[in-house]
Short mmCIF file of C-alpha atoms in Angstrom, two decimals:
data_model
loop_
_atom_site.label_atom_id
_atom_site.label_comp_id
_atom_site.label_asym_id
_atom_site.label_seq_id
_atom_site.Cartn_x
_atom_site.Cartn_y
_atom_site.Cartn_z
CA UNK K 27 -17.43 44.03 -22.75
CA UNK K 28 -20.89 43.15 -24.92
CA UNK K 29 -20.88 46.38 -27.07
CA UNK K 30 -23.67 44.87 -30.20
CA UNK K 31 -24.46 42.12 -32.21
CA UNK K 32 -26.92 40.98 -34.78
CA UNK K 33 -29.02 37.35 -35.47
CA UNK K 34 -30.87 37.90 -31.93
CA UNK K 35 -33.55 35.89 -30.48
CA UNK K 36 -34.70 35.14 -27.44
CA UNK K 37 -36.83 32.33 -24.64
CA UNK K 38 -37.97 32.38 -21.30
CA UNK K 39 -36.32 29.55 -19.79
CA UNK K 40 -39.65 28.11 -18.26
CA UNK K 41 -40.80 27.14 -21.91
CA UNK K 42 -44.14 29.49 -21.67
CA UNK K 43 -44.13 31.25 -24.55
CA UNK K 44 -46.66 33.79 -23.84
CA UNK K 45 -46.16 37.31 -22.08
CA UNK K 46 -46.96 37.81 -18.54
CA UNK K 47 -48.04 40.59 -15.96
CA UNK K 48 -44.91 42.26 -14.47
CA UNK K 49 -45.66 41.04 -10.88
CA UNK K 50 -46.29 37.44 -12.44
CA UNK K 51 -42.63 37.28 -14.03
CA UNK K 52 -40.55 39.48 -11.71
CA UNK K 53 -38.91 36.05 -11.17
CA UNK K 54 -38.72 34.33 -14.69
CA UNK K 55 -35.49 34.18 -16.49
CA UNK K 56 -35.60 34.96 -20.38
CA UNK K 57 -32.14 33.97 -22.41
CA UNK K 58 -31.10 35.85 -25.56
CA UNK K 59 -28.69 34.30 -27.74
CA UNK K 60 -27.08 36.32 -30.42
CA UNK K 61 -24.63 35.46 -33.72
CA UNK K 62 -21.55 38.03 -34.52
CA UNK K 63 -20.84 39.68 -31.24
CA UNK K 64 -18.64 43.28 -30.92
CA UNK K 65 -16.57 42.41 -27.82
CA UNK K 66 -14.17 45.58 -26.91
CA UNK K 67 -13.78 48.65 -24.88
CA UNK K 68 -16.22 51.57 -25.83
CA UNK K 69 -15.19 55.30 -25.54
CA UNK K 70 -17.24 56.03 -22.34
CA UNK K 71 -17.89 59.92 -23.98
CA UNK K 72 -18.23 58.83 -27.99
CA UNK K 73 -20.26 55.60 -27.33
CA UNK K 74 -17.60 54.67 -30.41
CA UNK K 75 -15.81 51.45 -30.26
CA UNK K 76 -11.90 51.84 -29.44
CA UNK K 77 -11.26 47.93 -29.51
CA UNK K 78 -12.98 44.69 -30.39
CA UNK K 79 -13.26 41.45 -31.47
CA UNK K 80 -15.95 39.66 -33.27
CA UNK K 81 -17.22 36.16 -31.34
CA UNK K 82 -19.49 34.50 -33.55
CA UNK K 83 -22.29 34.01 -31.03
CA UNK K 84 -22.70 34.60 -27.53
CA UNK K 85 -25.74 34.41 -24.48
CA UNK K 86 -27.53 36.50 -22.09
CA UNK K 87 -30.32 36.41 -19.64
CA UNK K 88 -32.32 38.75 -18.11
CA UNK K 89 -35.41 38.31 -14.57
CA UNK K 90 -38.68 39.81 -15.07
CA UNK K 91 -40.03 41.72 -18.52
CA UNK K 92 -37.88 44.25 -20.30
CA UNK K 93 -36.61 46.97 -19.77
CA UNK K 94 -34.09 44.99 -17.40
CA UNK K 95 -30.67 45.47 -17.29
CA UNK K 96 -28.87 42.53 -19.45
CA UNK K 97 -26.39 39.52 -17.63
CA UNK K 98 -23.71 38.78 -20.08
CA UNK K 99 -22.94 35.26 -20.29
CA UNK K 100 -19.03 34.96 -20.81
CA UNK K 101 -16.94 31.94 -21.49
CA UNK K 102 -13.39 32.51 -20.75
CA UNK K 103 -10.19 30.38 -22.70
CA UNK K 104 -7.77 29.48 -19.76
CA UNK K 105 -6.12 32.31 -21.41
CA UNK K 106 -8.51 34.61 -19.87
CA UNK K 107 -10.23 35.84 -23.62
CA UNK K 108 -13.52 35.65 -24.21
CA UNK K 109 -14.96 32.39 -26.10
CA UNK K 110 -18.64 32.11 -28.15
CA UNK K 111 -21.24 31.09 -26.02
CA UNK K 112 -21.18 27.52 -28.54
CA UNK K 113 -17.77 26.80 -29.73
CA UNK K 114 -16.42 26.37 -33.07
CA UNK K 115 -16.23 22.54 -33.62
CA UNK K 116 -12.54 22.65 -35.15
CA UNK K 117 -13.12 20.78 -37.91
CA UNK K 118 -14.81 20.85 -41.25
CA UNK K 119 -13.70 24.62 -41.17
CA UNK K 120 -17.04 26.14 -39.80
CA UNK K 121 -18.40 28.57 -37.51
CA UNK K 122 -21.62 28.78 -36.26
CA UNK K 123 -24.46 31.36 -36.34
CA UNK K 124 -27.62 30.69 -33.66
CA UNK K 125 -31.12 30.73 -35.06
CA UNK K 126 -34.22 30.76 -33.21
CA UNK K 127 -34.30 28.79 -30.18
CA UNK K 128 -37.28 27.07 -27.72
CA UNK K 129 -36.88 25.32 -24.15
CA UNK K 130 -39.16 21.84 -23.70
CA UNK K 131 -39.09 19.99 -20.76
CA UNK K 132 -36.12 22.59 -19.40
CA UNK K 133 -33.65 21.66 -22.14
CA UNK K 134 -33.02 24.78 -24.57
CA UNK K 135 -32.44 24.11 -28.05
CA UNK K 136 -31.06 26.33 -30.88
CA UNK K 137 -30.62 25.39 -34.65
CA UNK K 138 -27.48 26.75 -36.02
CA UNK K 139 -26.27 28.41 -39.46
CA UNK K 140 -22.81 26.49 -40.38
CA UNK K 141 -20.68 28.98 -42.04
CA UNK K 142 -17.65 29.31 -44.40
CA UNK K 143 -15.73 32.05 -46.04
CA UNK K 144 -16.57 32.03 -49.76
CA UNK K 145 -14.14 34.26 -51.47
CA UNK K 146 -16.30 34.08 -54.41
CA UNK K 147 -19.70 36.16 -52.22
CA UNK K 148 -20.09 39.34 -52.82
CA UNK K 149 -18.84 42.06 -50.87
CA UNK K 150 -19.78 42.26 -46.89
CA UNK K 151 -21.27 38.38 -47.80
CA UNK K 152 -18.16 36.22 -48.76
CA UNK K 153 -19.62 33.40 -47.11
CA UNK K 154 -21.90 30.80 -47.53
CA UNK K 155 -24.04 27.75 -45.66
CA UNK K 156 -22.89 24.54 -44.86
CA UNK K 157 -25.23 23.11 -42.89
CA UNK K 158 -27.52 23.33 -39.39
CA UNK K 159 -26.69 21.98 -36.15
CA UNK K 160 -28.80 21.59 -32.96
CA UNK K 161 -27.62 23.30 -29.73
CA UNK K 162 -28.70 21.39 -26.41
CA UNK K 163 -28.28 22.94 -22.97
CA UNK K 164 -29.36 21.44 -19.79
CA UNK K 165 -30.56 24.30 -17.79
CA UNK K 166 -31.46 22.20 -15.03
CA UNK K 167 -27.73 21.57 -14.63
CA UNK K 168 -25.85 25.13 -13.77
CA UNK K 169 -22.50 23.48 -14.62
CA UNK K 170 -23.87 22.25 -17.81
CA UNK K 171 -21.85 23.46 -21.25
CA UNK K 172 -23.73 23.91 -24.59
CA UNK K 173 -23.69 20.75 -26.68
CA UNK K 174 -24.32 20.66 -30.35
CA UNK K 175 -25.06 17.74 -33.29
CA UNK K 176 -25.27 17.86 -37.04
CA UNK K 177 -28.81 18.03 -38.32
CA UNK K 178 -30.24 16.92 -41.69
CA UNK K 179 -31.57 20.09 -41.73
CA UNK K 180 -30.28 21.48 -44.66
CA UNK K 181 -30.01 20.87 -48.27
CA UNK K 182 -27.53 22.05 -50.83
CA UNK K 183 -29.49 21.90 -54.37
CA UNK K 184 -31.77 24.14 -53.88
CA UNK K 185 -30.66 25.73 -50.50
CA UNK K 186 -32.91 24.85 -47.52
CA UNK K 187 -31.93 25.36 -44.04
CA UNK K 188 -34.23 24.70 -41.07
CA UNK K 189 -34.52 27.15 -37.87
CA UNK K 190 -34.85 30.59 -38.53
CA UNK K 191 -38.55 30.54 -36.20
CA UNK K 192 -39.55 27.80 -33.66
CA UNK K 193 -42.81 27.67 -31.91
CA UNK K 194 -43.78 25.02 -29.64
CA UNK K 195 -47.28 25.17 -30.35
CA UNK K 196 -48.01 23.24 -26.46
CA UNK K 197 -50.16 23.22 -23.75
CA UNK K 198 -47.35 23.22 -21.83
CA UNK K 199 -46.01 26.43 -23.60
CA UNK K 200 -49.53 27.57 -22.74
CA UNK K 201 -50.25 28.45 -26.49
CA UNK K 202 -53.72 29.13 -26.96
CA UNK K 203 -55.03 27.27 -30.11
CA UNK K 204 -52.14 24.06 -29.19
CA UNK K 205 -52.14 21.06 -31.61
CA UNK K 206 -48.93 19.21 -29.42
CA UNK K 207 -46.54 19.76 -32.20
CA UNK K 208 -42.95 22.09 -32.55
CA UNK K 209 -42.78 24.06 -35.66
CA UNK K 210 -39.61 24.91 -37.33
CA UNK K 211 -39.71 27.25 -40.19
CA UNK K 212 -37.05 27.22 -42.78
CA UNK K 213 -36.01 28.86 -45.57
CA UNK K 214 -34.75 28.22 -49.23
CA UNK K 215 -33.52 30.28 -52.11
CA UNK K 216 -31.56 30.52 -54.77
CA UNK K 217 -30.26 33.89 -54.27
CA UNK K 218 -28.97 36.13 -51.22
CA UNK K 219 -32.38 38.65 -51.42
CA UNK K 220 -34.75 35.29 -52.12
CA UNK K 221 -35.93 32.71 -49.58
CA UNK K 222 -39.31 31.06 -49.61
CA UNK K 223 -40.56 30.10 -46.37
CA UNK K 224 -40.93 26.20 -45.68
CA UNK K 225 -42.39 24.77 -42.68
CA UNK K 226 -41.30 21.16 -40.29
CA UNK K 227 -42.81 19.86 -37.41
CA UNK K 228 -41.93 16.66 -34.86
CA UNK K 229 -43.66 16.06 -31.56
CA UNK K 230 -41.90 17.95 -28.42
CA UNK K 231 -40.63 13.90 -27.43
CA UNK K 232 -39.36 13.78 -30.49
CA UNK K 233 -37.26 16.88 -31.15
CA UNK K 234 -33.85 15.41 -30.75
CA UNK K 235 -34.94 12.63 -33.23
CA UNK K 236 -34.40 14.11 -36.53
CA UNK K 237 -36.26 10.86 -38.81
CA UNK K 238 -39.27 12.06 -36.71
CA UNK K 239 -39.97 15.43 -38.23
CA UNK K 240 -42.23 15.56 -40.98
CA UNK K 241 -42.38 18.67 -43.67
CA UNK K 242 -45.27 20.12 -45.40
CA UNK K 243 -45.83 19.70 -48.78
CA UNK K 244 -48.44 21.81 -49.62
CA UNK K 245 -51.41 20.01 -48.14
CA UNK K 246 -49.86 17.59 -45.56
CA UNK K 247 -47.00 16.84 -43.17
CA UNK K 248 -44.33 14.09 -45.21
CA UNK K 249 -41.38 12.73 -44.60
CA UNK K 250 -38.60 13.89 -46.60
CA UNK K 251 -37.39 17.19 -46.72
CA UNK K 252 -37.11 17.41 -50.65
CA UNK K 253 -40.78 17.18 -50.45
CA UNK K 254 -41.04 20.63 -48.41
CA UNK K 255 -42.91 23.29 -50.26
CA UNK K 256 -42.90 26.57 -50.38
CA UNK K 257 -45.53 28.48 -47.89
CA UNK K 258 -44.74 31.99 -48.65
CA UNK K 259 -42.76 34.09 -51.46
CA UNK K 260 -40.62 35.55 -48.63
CA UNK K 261 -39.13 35.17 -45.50
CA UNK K 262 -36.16 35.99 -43.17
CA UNK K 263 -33.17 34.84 -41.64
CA UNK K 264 -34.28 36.81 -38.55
CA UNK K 265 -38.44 35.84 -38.02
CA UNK K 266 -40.79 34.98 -35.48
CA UNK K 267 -44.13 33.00 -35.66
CA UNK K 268 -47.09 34.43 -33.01
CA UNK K 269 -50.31 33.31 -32.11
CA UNK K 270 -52.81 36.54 -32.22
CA UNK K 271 -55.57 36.25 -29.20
CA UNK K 272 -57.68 39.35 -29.80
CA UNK K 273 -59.07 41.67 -32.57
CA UNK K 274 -60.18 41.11 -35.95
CA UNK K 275 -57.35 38.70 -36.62
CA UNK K 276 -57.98 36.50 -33.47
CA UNK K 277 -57.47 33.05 -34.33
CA UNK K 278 -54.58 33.53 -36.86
CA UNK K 279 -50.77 34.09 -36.86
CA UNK K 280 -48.73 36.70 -37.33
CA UNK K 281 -45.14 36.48 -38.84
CA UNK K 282 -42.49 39.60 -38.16
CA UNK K 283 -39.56 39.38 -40.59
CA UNK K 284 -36.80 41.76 -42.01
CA UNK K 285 -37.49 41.68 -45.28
CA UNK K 286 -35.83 39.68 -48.01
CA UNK K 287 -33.29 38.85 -44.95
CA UNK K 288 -30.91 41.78 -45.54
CA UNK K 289 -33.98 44.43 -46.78
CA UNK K 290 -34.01 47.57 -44.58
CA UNK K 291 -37.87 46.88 -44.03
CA UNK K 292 -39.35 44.90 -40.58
CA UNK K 293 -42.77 43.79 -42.35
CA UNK K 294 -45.14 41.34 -41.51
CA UNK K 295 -47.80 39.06 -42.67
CA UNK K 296 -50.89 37.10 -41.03
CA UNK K 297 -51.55 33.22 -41.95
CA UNK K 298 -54.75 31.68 -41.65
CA UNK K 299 -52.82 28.56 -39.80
CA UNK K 300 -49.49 27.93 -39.03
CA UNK K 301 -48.91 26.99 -42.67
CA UNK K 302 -50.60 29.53 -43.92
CA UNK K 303 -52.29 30.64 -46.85
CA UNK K 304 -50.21 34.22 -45.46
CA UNK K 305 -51.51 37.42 -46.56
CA UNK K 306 -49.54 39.97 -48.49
CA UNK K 307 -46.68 41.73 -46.44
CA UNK K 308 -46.78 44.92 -44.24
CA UNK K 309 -44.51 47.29 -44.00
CA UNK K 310 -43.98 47.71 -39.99
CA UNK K 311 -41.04 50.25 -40.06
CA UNK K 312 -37.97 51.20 -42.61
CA UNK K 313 -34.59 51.54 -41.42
CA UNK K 314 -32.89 54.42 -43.05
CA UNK K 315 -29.64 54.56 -41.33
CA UNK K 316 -28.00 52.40 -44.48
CA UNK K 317 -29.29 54.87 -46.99
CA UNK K 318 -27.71 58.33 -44.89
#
């Protein structure tokens, strides 16, 4: 079965995006979508992996707060293999990787990395972006499949790719300082270790509609997304955006990020509003694993 994978993020299906008492969410279903997937069997005394294959992305869901056990969502060919969660679209020579995702009005959405193989990337990275889709799922519909549609989300000269965070900033996903507008972060950079952060919003009606979202500039939302600028020196492919309700920072927003996207350091930084100004980053926790 599921034995790891990395680019994880995760919803509640309900579209709050706030945490709740235990009793209060015994019943509330959270999905977790996830990019390269081990799928294999596991040596039940090791814990090492005996076989696998890599899916680029696959699902899960879970009732209640964590710890809970995890329900592997698995697609089947009629062959009887396991299939990612979004399929490859069989042309243009792609594969996808899931960003960050949000559910409004019980429709999740997920933006998308579109990848190829670069033979000219370094080692462990011979690849390199194409583009960003959006994933659509009905999850009022149990029978319903994953959908997806290309985005003009993404820009080759300089590289800029939209979706790494989302936060519906709502009433209705009960955030506490709510302004009615989704905001998707994004990324750009000219090098694998350096990616300012940019920042797009639309209205939640209006998410689908892609000549709707507006980027900010420095000072105010615009159309065009050559005219995003940069809100922070650094972000990261993996990233979330939180409003902070209590303590000396009440009021503000704090961003979690892996550092320089591949770094071996989980920092963090607060911003005055969702565009910032941020403060200088934190250093959360170092993972030394790579370096033993």
């Amino acid at each position: 079965g599921w034995s790891g994978a990395d680019g994880i993020f995760m919803v509640p299906a309900d579209g709050v995006e706030r945490q709740m008492p235990d009793e209060e969410a015994k019943d509330r279903r959270t999905m977790l979508v996830f990019s390269d997937t081990f799928w294999g069997e596991v040596d039940p005394v090791t814990r090492r992996r005996k076989t696998y294959q890599v899916l680029n992305n696959t699902s899960a869901e879970f009732f209640g707060n964590l710890p809970q056990p995890l329900k592997f969502n698995v697609r089947t060919s009629a062959d009887g293999k396991p299939v990612p969660f979004l399929s490859n679209p069989g042309h243009g020579g792609y594969f996808r990787w899931l960003q960050d995702c949000c559910v409004i009005g019980g429709i999740f959405y997920a933006f998308t990395d579109n990848i190829v193989f670069n033979a000219e990337g370094i080692e462990g990275f011979q690849f390199r972006l194409t583009g960003v889709d959006m994933v659509r799922l009905d999850l009022n519909d149990e029978g319903a499949e994953p959908s997806a549609v290309t985005t003009p989300l993404f820009t080759e000269e300089p590289e800029s790719y939209f979706g790494c965070a989302v936060l519906p900033n709502t009433r209705e996903a009960q955030m506490p300082f709510a302004d009615g507008y989704v905001y998707i972060y994004g990324l750009r950079g000219t090098g694998l270790m350096t990616k300012n952060l940019l920042v797009a919003r639309c209205r939640p009606s209006e998410i689908e509609d892609f000549s709707k979202y507006t980027f900010f500039d420095g000072k105010n939302f615009v159309s065009g997304i050559e005219n995003a600028a940069p809100v922070c020196s650094e972000g990261g492919s993996e990233m979330s955006i939180t409003p902070i309700t209590s303590g000396e920072n009440k009021g503000k927003y704090l961003m979690i990020y892996t550092e320089s996207g591949v770094g071996s350091g989980i920092c963090s930084r607060t911003g005055d509003t969702l565009t910032g100004p941020f403060s200088e980053k934190t250093l959360l926790y170092e993972i030394r694993e790579p370096a033993q």
